[in-house]
Amino acid sequence: MTEPLLKVTNLKKSFPIHGGLLGRQVGEVKAVNDISFFINKGETLGLVGESGCGKSTTGRMLLRLLEPTEGQIFFEGQDLTKLSNSDMRKMRKEIQMVFQDPFASLNPRHTVEKILEEPLIVHGVKDKAARKKRVKELLETVGLNSYHGKRYPHQFSGGQRQRIGIARALAVHPKLIVADEPVSALDVSIQAQVLNLMQDLQKEFGLTYLFIAHDLGVVRHISDRVGVMYLGHIVELADSETLYESPKHPYTEALLSAVPIPDVDYQKERIILQGDVPSPANPPAGCPFHARCPKVMEQCASIRPEFKEVEPGHYAACHLYE
Ligand code: SF4
């Protein structure tokens, strides 16, 4: 079997909490708490969960925009956590990010041409004519016209701005794109266009995606496999069809019951979860989901379930499968 393009092992990220008069560290928020997964070349892995579950933190750690507290990130076999800052900057040619809010991530004072030229300059394309040619090519690739290059971000609609964000990510021919809620801020009709564009680009350029979303409905059509996060943990991971048709983890079942998904037999009665997501600064003992789980058992409050393969290629962290 070939090596995955990306392999993450035991990744953790904690943020210190400071308090008191002296501002000493009084605790920590465990935003990502020991997660492992891989993405094969050309594949899309969807990562889903409610806000604050650690999915965006995970995405940012892959580019080391946030430094991991522990764990390894192997990209083409090389551990990114061991790279110097300057080597990591070079590595970002291979791994690019598309952000949720294209407006906030595009410099409002720069023309689109300048925005798209910037990554080319950063990654050493010295010839101005070559940069101009690439910018024109990028605009066409994402369905915009070359005259759009002279305009500023505020002159575009949300969907067009996200096309610019995607063009910028593609500028230096990356292999992996981390897309952090790329369609969440867009109208539903525009969402489909941007998702289709991303799928077309994936086929054309052999791209690999980590696609982060809070909505299981959004990731279904674009993902080959889907991981579900809860309170810093991946609680279930399986190929897309299996996860949607026969989820194992009670949290995934609850999420799925809330999403109207056509053509899925699973659509059953809505499961209303009680209580709020616990604070990652004070995570519960045992299963992180036990305070809200409709299937909670005695051991769930004290013993953390292991994340393990419960069927071939289907992973879950739940005592129901032990
Ligand atoms: Fe529910 Fe227990 Fe499974 Fe956690 S381990 S999801 S509390 S049944």
Coordinates of C-alpha atoms and ligand atoms in Angstrom, one line a residue:
M1 CA 0.0 0.0 0.0
T2 CA 1.3 3.5 -0.9
E3 CA 2.0 6.0 1.9
P4 CA -0.7 8.5 2.5
L5 CA 0.0 12.1 1.4
L6 CA -0.6 13.3 5.0
K7 CA -0.5 11.4 8.2
V8 CA -1.3 12.9 11.6
T9 CA -0.4 11.0 14.8
N10 CA -1.4 11.9 18.3
L11 CA -1.8 15.6 17.5
K12 CA -2.6 17.9 20.5
K13 CA -3.0 21.6 20.9
S14 CA -3.5 23.3 24.3
F15 CA -3.9 27.0 24.9
P16 CA -2.9 28.3 28.3
I17 CA -5.4 30.1 30.5
H18 CA -3.9 33.0 32.5
G19 CA -5.5 34.5 35.6
G20 CA -5.0 36.2 38.9
L21 CA -3.1 39.4 39.6
L22 CA 0.2 38.0 38.4
G23 CA -1.3 36.6 35.2
R24 CA 0.1 33.2 35.9
Q25 CA -1.1 30.1 34.0
V26 CA -4.1 28.7 35.9
G27 CA -5.2 26.1 33.4
E28 CA -5.3 25.1 29.8
V29 CA -7.8 24.6 27.0
K30 CA -7.4 21.3 25.3
A31 CA -8.6 22.4 21.8
V32 CA -7.3 19.3 20.1
N33 CA -6.8 16.3 22.2
D34 CA -4.8 13.4 20.7
I35 CA -6.1 12.9 17.2
S36 CA -4.8 10.7 14.4
F37 CA -5.8 10.4 10.8
F38 CA -4.4 10.2 7.3
I39 CA -5.4 11.5 3.8
N40 CA -4.4 9.7 0.7
K41 CA -3.3 11.5 -2.4
G42 CA -6.2 12.8 -4.5
E43 CA -8.7 12.1 -1.7
T44 CA -11.0 14.5 0.3
L45 CA -11.3 14.0 4.0
G46 CA -14.2 15.9 5.5
L47 CA -13.8 17.0 9.1
V48 CA -17.1 17.9 10.8
G49 CA -18.2 19.1 14.2
E50 CA -19.9 21.9 16.1
S51 CA -18.0 25.2 16.6
G52 CA -15.2 24.9 19.2
C53 CA -14.7 21.2 18.6
G54 CA -11.1 21.7 17.4
K55 CA -11.5 21.2 13.6
S56 CA -10.2 24.7 12.6
T57 CA -7.3 24.4 15.1
T58 CA -6.4 21.1 13.5
G59 CA -6.4 22.6 10.0
R60 CA -4.2 25.5 11.1
M61 CA -1.7 23.1 12.7
L62 CA -1.2 21.3 9.4
L63 CA 0.3 24.4 8.0
R64 CA 1.9 25.3 11.4
L65 CA -0.1 28.5 11.5
L66 CA -0.6 27.2 15.0
E67 CA 2.2 25.2 16.6
P68 CA 1.1 21.8 17.8
T69 CA 1.6 21.1 21.5
E70 CA 2.4 17.4 20.8
G71 CA 2.2 14.9 18.0
Q72 CA 3.5 14.5 14.5
I73 CA 2.3 15.7 11.1
F74 CA 3.9 13.7 8.2
F75 CA 3.6 15.2 4.7
E76 CA 5.0 12.9 2.1
G77 CA 6.8 11.1 4.9
Q78 CA 8.5 14.2 6.3
D79 CA 7.6 15.3 9.8
L80 CA 6.5 19.0 9.5
T81 CA 6.7 19.5 13.3
K82 CA 10.5 19.1 13.0
L83 CA 11.0 21.7 10.2
S84 CA 12.6 25.0 10.9
N85 CA 10.4 28.1 10.3
S86 CA 12.2 28.8 7.0
D87 CA 11.8 25.2 5.8
M88 CA 8.1 25.3 6.8
R89 CA 7.7 28.5 4.8
K90 CA 9.0 26.7 1.7
M91 CA 6.7 23.7 2.5
R92 CA 3.7 26.0 2.4
K93 CA 4.1 25.9 -1.4
E94 CA 2.8 22.3 -1.1
I95 CA 0.1 22.9 1.5
Q96 CA -2.3 25.9 1.1
M97 CA -5.3 27.1 2.9
V98 CA -8.7 28.4 1.8
F99 CA -10.4 30.4 4.6
Q100 CA -14.1 30.7 5.6
D101 CA -14.3 34.4 5.1
P102 CA -12.7 35.4 1.8
F103 CA -13.4 39.1 2.5
A104 CA -11.4 39.1 5.7
S105 CA -8.6 37.1 4.2
L106 CA -8.1 39.2 1.0
N107 CA -6.3 42.5 1.5
P108 CA -8.9 45.2 0.7
R109 CA -6.3 47.7 -0.6
H110 CA -4.8 45.4 -3.2
T111 CA -6.2 44.6 -6.6
V112 CA -7.0 40.9 -7.3
E113 CA -4.0 40.8 -9.6
K114 CA -1.7 41.9 -6.8
I115 CA -3.4 39.4 -4.4
L116 CA -2.7 36.5 -6.8
E117 CA 0.8 37.7 -7.6
E118 CA 1.9 37.8 -4.0
P119 CA 2.2 34.0 -3.4
L120 CA 4.2 33.8 -6.6
I121 CA 6.6 36.4 -5.4
V122 CA 6.9 34.7 -2.0
H123 CA 7.7 31.4 -3.6
G124 CA 10.4 32.8 -5.9
V125 CA 8.7 33.4 -9.3
K126 CA 11.0 36.3 -10.3
D127 CA 9.9 36.9 -13.9
K128 CA 7.2 39.5 -14.0
A129 CA 5.8 38.4 -17.3
A130 CA 5.5 34.8 -16.0
R131 CA 3.6 36.0 -13.0
K132 CA 1.2 38.0 -15.1
K133 CA 0.6 35.0 -17.3
R134 CA 0.0 32.8 -14.2
V135 CA -2.5 35.4 -12.7
K136 CA -4.5 35.4 -15.9
E137 CA -4.5 31.6 -16.0
L138 CA -5.6 31.4 -12.4
L139 CA -8.5 33.8 -12.9
E140 CA -9.7 31.7 -15.8
T141 CA -9.3 28.5 -13.9
V142 CA -11.7 29.6 -11.2
G143 CA -14.2 31.0 -13.7
L144 CA -13.4 34.7 -13.6
N145 CA -12.2 37.0 -16.4
S146 CA -8.8 38.6 -16.8
Y147 CA -10.3 42.1 -16.4
H148 CA -11.4 41.1 -12.9
G149 CA -7.7 41.3 -12.0
K150 CA -7.9 45.1 -12.0
R151 CA -10.7 45.2 -9.4
Y152 CA -10.6 45.2 -5.6
P153 CA -12.1 42.5 -3.3
H154 CA -15.1 44.7 -2.3
Q155 CA -16.2 44.8 -5.9
F156 CA -17.0 41.1 -5.9
S157 CA -19.9 39.0 -4.5
G158 CA -19.2 36.5 -1.7
G159 CA -19.0 33.6 -4.2
Q160 CA -16.6 35.4 -6.5
R161 CA -14.4 36.4 -3.5
Q162 CA -14.2 32.7 -2.5
R163 CA -13.2 31.9 -6.1
I164 CA -10.3 34.5 -5.7
G165 CA -9.4 32.8 -2.4
I166 CA -9.3 29.5 -4.2
A167 CA -7.2 31.0 -7.0
R168 CA -4.7 32.4 -4.5
A169 CA -4.4 28.9 -2.9
L170 CA -3.8 27.3 -6.3
A171 CA -1.2 29.9 -7.4
V172 CA 1.9 27.9 -6.5
H173 CA 0.6 24.4 -7.5
P174 CA 0.0 23.0 -4.0
K175 CA -0.7 19.2 -3.4
L176 CA -2.8 19.6 -0.3
I177 CA -5.5 22.3 0.3
V178 CA -6.9 22.8 3.8
A179 CA -10.3 24.3 3.2
D180 CA -11.6 25.8 6.5
E181 CA -15.4 26.1 6.1
P182 CA -15.0 27.5 2.6
V183 CA -18.7 27.7 1.8
S184 CA -20.2 28.4 5.3
A185 CA -20.5 32.1 4.7
L186 CA -22.2 31.7 1.3
D187 CA -25.8 31.4 0.2
V188 CA -26.9 27.9 -0.4
S189 CA -27.2 28.3 -4.2
I190 CA -23.6 29.7 -4.3
Q191 CA -22.4 27.0 -2.0
A192 CA -23.1 24.4 -4.7
Q193 CA -21.2 26.3 -7.4
V194 CA -18.1 26.7 -5.2
L195 CA -18.3 23.0 -4.2
N196 CA -18.5 22.0 -7.8
L197 CA -15.6 24.2 -8.7
M198 CA -13.5 22.6 -6.0
Q199 CA -14.4 19.2 -7.2
D200 CA -13.5 20.1 -10.8
L201 CA -10.2 21.5 -9.7
Q202 CA -9.5 18.4 -7.7
K203 CA -9.9 16.3 -10.8
E204 CA -8.0 18.6 -13.1
F205 CA -5.0 19.1 -10.8
G206 CA -5.0 15.9 -8.7
L207 CA -5.5 17.9 -5.5
T208 CA -6.0 16.5 -2.1
Y209 CA -8.4 18.2 0.3
L210 CA -9.0 18.5 4.0
F211 CA -12.5 20.0 4.0
I212 CA -13.6 21.4 7.3
A213 CA -17.3 22.1 7.9
H214 CA -19.8 22.3 10.7
D215 CA -22.6 20.8 8.5
L216 CA -22.6 17.1 7.6
G217 CA -24.8 18.0 4.6
V218 CA -22.1 20.1 3.0
V219 CA -19.3 17.6 3.2
R220 CA -21.2 14.6 2.1
H221 CA -20.9 15.2 -1.7
I222 CA -17.3 16.3 -1.7
S223 CA -15.8 13.9 0.8
D224 CA -14.5 10.4 0.2
R225 CA -14.2 9.9 4.0
V226 CA -15.5 11.9 6.9
G227 CA -14.2 12.4 10.4
V228 CA -16.5 13.7 13.2
M229 CA -15.0 15.7 16.0
Y230 CA -16.3 16.4 19.4
L231 CA -14.5 18.4 22.1
G232 CA -11.1 18.0 20.6
H233 CA -11.4 14.3 19.7
I234 CA -12.2 12.5 16.5
V235 CA -15.1 10.3 17.7
E236 CA -15.9 8.6 14.4
L237 CA -14.3 8.2 11.0
A238 CA -15.4 6.2 8.0
D239 CA -15.9 6.4 4.2
S240 CA -18.6 8.9 3.4
E241 CA -21.3 6.4 2.4
T242 CA -20.9 4.2 5.4
L243 CA -20.9 7.1 7.8
Y244 CA -24.1 8.6 6.5
E245 CA -25.9 5.3 6.1
S246 CA -24.8 3.5 9.2
P247 CA -23.2 5.8 11.8
K248 CA -21.8 4.1 14.9
H249 CA -21.2 6.9 17.3
P250 CA -24.3 8.3 19.1
Y251 CA -23.0 11.9 18.5
T252 CA -22.8 11.2 14.7
E253 CA -26.3 9.8 14.9
A254 CA -27.5 12.9 16.6
L255 CA -25.8 15.2 14.1
L256 CA -27.2 13.2 11.2
S257 CA -30.7 13.3 12.6
A258 CA -30.6 17.1 12.5
V259 CA -29.6 17.3 8.8
P260 CA -32.2 16.8 6.1
I261 CA -30.2 14.6 3.7
P262 CA -32.1 13.3 0.7
D263 CA -31.6 9.7 -0.5
V264 CA -30.3 8.5 2.9
D265 CA -32.2 5.6 4.5
Y266 CA -30.8 6.6 7.8
Q267 CA -33.1 9.7 8.2
K268 CA -34.9 8.8 11.3
E269 CA -36.4 10.6 14.2
R270 CA -34.6 13.8 15.2
I271 CA -32.4 13.2 18.3
I272 CA -32.3 16.3 20.5
L273 CA -29.1 16.4 22.5
Q274 CA -29.5 17.7 26.1
G275 CA -27.1 20.2 27.6
D276 CA -24.3 22.1 26.1
V277 CA -20.9 21.0 24.8
P278 CA -18.7 20.9 28.0
S279 CA -15.8 23.5 28.2
P280 CA -12.6 22.2 26.7
A281 CA -10.9 24.0 29.7
N282 CA -12.6 21.5 31.9
P283 CA -13.3 18.4 29.8
P284 CA -15.3 15.6 31.5
A285 CA -13.6 12.3 32.6
G286 CA -14.5 9.2 30.6
C287 CA -16.2 9.6 27.3
P288 CA -16.2 13.3 26.3
F289 CA -19.8 12.9 25.1
H290 CA -21.2 11.1 28.2
A291 CA -23.1 14.0 29.7
R292 CA -25.2 14.4 26.5
C293 CA -25.3 10.9 25.2
P294 CA -28.7 9.2 24.8
K295 CA -27.0 5.8 25.1
V296 CA -24.8 6.5 28.1
M297 CA -23.8 3.5 30.2
E298 CA -22.2 3.2 33.6
Q299 CA -18.6 2.9 32.4
C300 CA -18.9 6.0 30.1
A301 CA -18.5 8.5 32.9
S302 CA -15.1 7.1 34.1
I303 CA -13.4 5.2 31.2
R304 CA -12.4 6.9 28.0
P305 CA -13.4 4.8 25.0
E306 CA -10.5 4.0 22.7
F307 CA -10.7 5.3 19.1
K308 CA -10.5 2.0 17.2
E309 CA -11.5 0.1 14.0
V310 CA -15.0 -1.3 14.6
E311 CA -15.5 -2.5 11.0
P312 CA -12.9 -2.5 8.2
G313 CA -12.1 1.2 7.6
H314 CA -14.7 2.4 10.1
Y315 CA -13.3 3.9 13.3
A316 CA -15.3 4.9 16.4
A317 CA -14.6 5.8 20.0
C318 CA -17.5 4.3 21.9
H319 CA -18.0 1.6 24.6
L320 CA -21.0 0.3 22.6
Y321 CA -18.5 -1.4 20.3
E322 CA -16.2 -3.1 22.8
Ligands
SF4_1 FE1 -22.3 7.3 24.6 FE2 -20.9 5.8 26.2 FE3 -20.5 5.6 23.6 FE4 -19.7 7.8 24.9 S1 -18.9 5.7 25.1 S2 -20.8 7.8 23.0 S3 -21.3 8.0 26.5 S4 -22.4 5.1 24.7

